[in-house]
Amino acid sequence: MWYMIYSEDVENSLPMRKTSRPAHLARLQQLKEEGRLFAAGPLPAIDSDDPGEAGFTGSLVIADFDSLADAQSWADADPYIEAGVYANSTIKPYKLVLP
């Protein structure tokens, strides 16, 4: 089943994001290679594809997991958690309707 993982950043997270980004992206790439990633990306702090020093307010991942518990475990192991980027994460089942 698909699950939505919505994570909110702490204030001034950009330096921590930059440091841990390669490990964060590697995990997403693995989901993609397994055919389990629908969408993933950061949420810019301003209305721009490149927010520069304004940084990001969080991230959204929609991916396929066997269960809510598996999605939670995957989210809990995110390098951004260890780096202190995320203040919290919400994981919920997601029903894909379109496209």
PDB file of C-alpha atoms in Angstrom:
ATOM      1  CA  MET A   1       0.000   0.000   0.000  1.00  0.00           C
ATOM      2  CA  TRP A   2       1.062   3.586  -0.566  1.00  0.00           C
ATOM      3  CA  TYR A   3       1.943   5.739   2.448  1.00  0.00           C
ATOM      4  CA  MET A   4       2.428   9.469   2.800  1.00  0.00           C
ATOM      5  CA  ILE A   5       5.340  10.571   4.966  1.00  0.00           C
ATOM      6  CA  TYR A   6       5.091  14.269   5.782  1.00  0.00           C
ATOM      7  CA  SER A   7       8.000  15.598   7.810  1.00  0.00           C
ATOM      8  CA  GLU A   8       8.356  19.095   9.239  1.00  0.00           C
ATOM      9  CA  ASP A   9      11.743  20.740   9.637  1.00  0.00           C
ATOM     10  CA  VAL A  10      13.089  22.455  12.715  1.00  0.00           C
ATOM     11  CA  GLU A  11      13.935  26.148  12.371  1.00  0.00           C
ATOM     12  CA  ASN A  12      17.127  26.883  10.410  1.00  0.00           C
ATOM     13  CA  SER A  13      17.446  23.319   9.138  1.00  0.00           C
ATOM     14  CA  LEU A  14      19.302  24.145   5.917  1.00  0.00           C
ATOM     15  CA  PRO A  15      22.872  23.536   7.172  1.00  0.00           C
ATOM     16  CA  MET A  16      21.858  20.158   8.625  1.00  0.00           C
ATOM     17  CA  ARG A  17      19.990  19.274   5.417  1.00  0.00           C
ATOM     18  CA  LYS A  18      23.068  19.982   3.311  1.00  0.00           C
ATOM     19  CA  THR A  19      25.261  17.750   5.459  1.00  0.00           C
ATOM     20  CA  SER A  20      22.952  14.735   5.519  1.00  0.00           C
ATOM     21  CA  ARG A  21      21.388  15.103   2.052  1.00  0.00           C
ATOM     22  CA  PRO A  22      23.502  12.450   0.246  1.00  0.00           C
ATOM     23  CA  ALA A  23      22.479   9.718   2.699  1.00  0.00           C
ATOM     24  CA  HIS A  24      18.849  10.903   2.616  1.00  0.00           C
ATOM     25  CA  LEU A  25      18.783  10.781  -1.199  1.00  0.00           C
ATOM     26  CA  ALA A  26      20.442   7.351  -1.292  1.00  0.00           C
ATOM     27  CA  ARG A  27      17.530   5.861   0.650  1.00  0.00           C
ATOM     28  CA  LEU A  28      15.036   7.465  -1.723  1.00  0.00           C
ATOM     29  CA  GLN A  29      17.004   6.195  -4.716  1.00  0.00           C
ATOM     30  CA  GLN A  30      16.789   2.675  -3.304  1.00  0.00           C
ATOM     31  CA  LEU A  31      12.983   2.955  -3.078  1.00  0.00           C
ATOM     32  CA  LYS A  32      12.936   4.234  -6.671  1.00  0.00           C
ATOM     33  CA  GLU A  33      15.072   1.342  -7.925  1.00  0.00           C
ATOM     34  CA  GLU A  34      12.706  -1.083  -6.188  1.00  0.00           C
ATOM     35  CA  GLY A  35       9.719   0.549  -7.946  1.00  0.00           C
ATOM     36  CA  ARG A  36       8.271   1.675  -4.605  1.00  0.00           C
ATOM     37  CA  LEU A  37       8.595   5.468  -4.881  1.00  0.00           C
ATOM     38  CA  PHE A  38       5.724   7.541  -6.239  1.00  0.00           C
ATOM     39  CA  ALA A  39       6.975  11.013  -5.276  1.00  0.00           C
ATOM     40  CA  ALA A  40       9.488  12.688  -2.990  1.00  0.00           C
ATOM     41  CA  GLY A  41      10.705  16.207  -2.445  1.00  0.00           C
ATOM     42  CA  PRO A  42      11.262  19.098  -0.084  1.00  0.00           C
ATOM     43  CA  LEU A  43       8.818  21.883   0.755  1.00  0.00           C
ATOM     44  CA  PRO A  44      10.433  25.272   0.009  1.00  0.00           C
ATOM     45  CA  ALA A  45      10.056  27.924   2.702  1.00  0.00           C
ATOM     46  CA  ILE A  46       9.179  30.487   0.018  1.00  0.00           C
ATOM     47  CA  ASP A  47       7.297  30.345  -3.272  1.00  0.00           C
ATOM     48  CA  SER A  48      10.299  29.287  -5.355  1.00  0.00           C
ATOM     49  CA  ASP A  49      11.828  26.106  -6.769  1.00  0.00           C
ATOM     50  CA  ASP A  50      15.161  27.349  -5.394  1.00  0.00           C
ATOM     51  CA  PRO A  51      14.537  28.999  -2.031  1.00  0.00           C
ATOM     52  CA  GLY A  52      18.240  29.668  -1.445  1.00  0.00           C
ATOM     53  CA  GLU A  53      19.036  30.534   2.147  1.00  0.00           C
ATOM     54  CA  ALA A  54      15.305  30.552   3.045  1.00  0.00           C
ATOM     55  CA  GLY A  55      15.596  26.780   2.990  1.00  0.00           C
ATOM     56  CA  PHE A  56      12.787  24.313   3.462  1.00  0.00           C
ATOM     57  CA  THR A  57       9.964  23.707   5.909  1.00  0.00           C
ATOM     58  CA  GLY A  58       9.705  19.954   5.453  1.00  0.00           C
ATOM     59  CA  SER A  59       9.487  17.061   3.021  1.00  0.00           C
ATOM     60  CA  LEU A  60       6.913  14.796   1.444  1.00  0.00           C
ATOM     61  CA  VAL A  61       7.473  11.175   0.433  1.00  0.00           C
ATOM     62  CA  ILE A  62       4.830   8.883  -1.050  1.00  0.00           C
ATOM     63  CA  ALA A  63       6.073   5.317  -1.204  1.00  0.00           C
ATOM     64  CA  ASP A  64       4.897   1.716  -1.138  1.00  0.00           C
ATOM     65  CA  PHE A  65       5.376  -0.271   2.068  1.00  0.00           C
ATOM     66  CA  ASP A  66       3.936  -3.557   3.336  1.00  0.00           C
ATOM     67  CA  SER A  67       2.362  -1.898   6.369  1.00  0.00           C
ATOM     68  CA  LEU A  68       2.028   1.324   8.325  1.00  0.00           C
ATOM     69  CA  ALA A  69       4.561  -0.069  10.790  1.00  0.00           C
ATOM     70  CA  ASP A  70       7.064  -0.617   7.957  1.00  0.00           C
ATOM     71  CA  ALA A  71       6.521   2.919   6.677  1.00  0.00           C
ATOM     72  CA  GLN A  72       7.014   4.265  10.208  1.00  0.00           C
ATOM     73  CA  SER A  73      10.221   2.276  10.656  1.00  0.00           C
ATOM     74  CA  TRP A  74      11.563   3.527   7.334  1.00  0.00           C
ATOM     75  CA  ALA A  75      10.724   7.134   8.244  1.00  0.00           C
ATOM     76  CA  ASP A  76      12.277   6.777  11.706  1.00  0.00           C
ATOM     77  CA  ALA A  77      15.574   5.672  10.116  1.00  0.00           C
ATOM     78  CA  ASP A  78      15.839   8.713   7.829  1.00  0.00           C
ATOM     79  CA  PRO A  79      19.259  10.397   8.050  1.00  0.00           C
ATOM     80  CA  TYR A  80      17.443  13.715   8.471  1.00  0.00           C
ATOM     81  CA  ILE A  81      16.088  12.398  11.796  1.00  0.00           C
ATOM     82  CA  GLU A  82      19.573  11.605  13.083  1.00  0.00           C
ATOM     83  CA  ALA A  83      20.874  14.966  11.835  1.00  0.00           C
ATOM     84  CA  GLY A  84      18.105  16.854  13.661  1.00  0.00           C
ATOM     85  CA  VAL A  85      16.486  18.228  10.483  1.00  0.00           C
ATOM     86  CA  TYR A  86      12.976  16.979  11.238  1.00  0.00           C
ATOM     87  CA  ALA A  87      10.947  18.133  14.224  1.00  0.00           C
ATOM     88  CA  ASN A  88       8.302  15.484  13.552  1.00  0.00           C
ATOM     89  CA  SER A  89       6.876  13.203  10.904  1.00  0.00           C
ATOM     90  CA  THR A  90       3.347  12.085  10.101  1.00  0.00           C
ATOM     91  CA  ILE A  91       2.800   8.797   8.305  1.00  0.00           C
ATOM     92  CA  LYS A  92      -0.610   7.908   6.887  1.00  0.00           C
ATOM     93  CA  PRO A  93      -1.998   5.456   4.337  1.00  0.00           C
ATOM     94  CA  TYR A  94      -2.424   7.061   0.916  1.00  0.00           C
ATOM     95  CA  LYS A  95      -4.916   5.931  -1.712  1.00  0.00           C
ATOM     96  CA  LEU A  96      -3.721   6.726  -5.204  1.00  0.00           C
ATOM     97  CA  VAL A  97      -6.692   7.759  -7.378  1.00  0.00           C
ATOM     98  CA  LEU A  98      -5.055   9.740 -10.207  1.00  0.00           C
ATOM     99  CA  PRO A  99      -3.148   9.637 -12.493  1.00  0.00           C
TER     100      PRO A  99
END
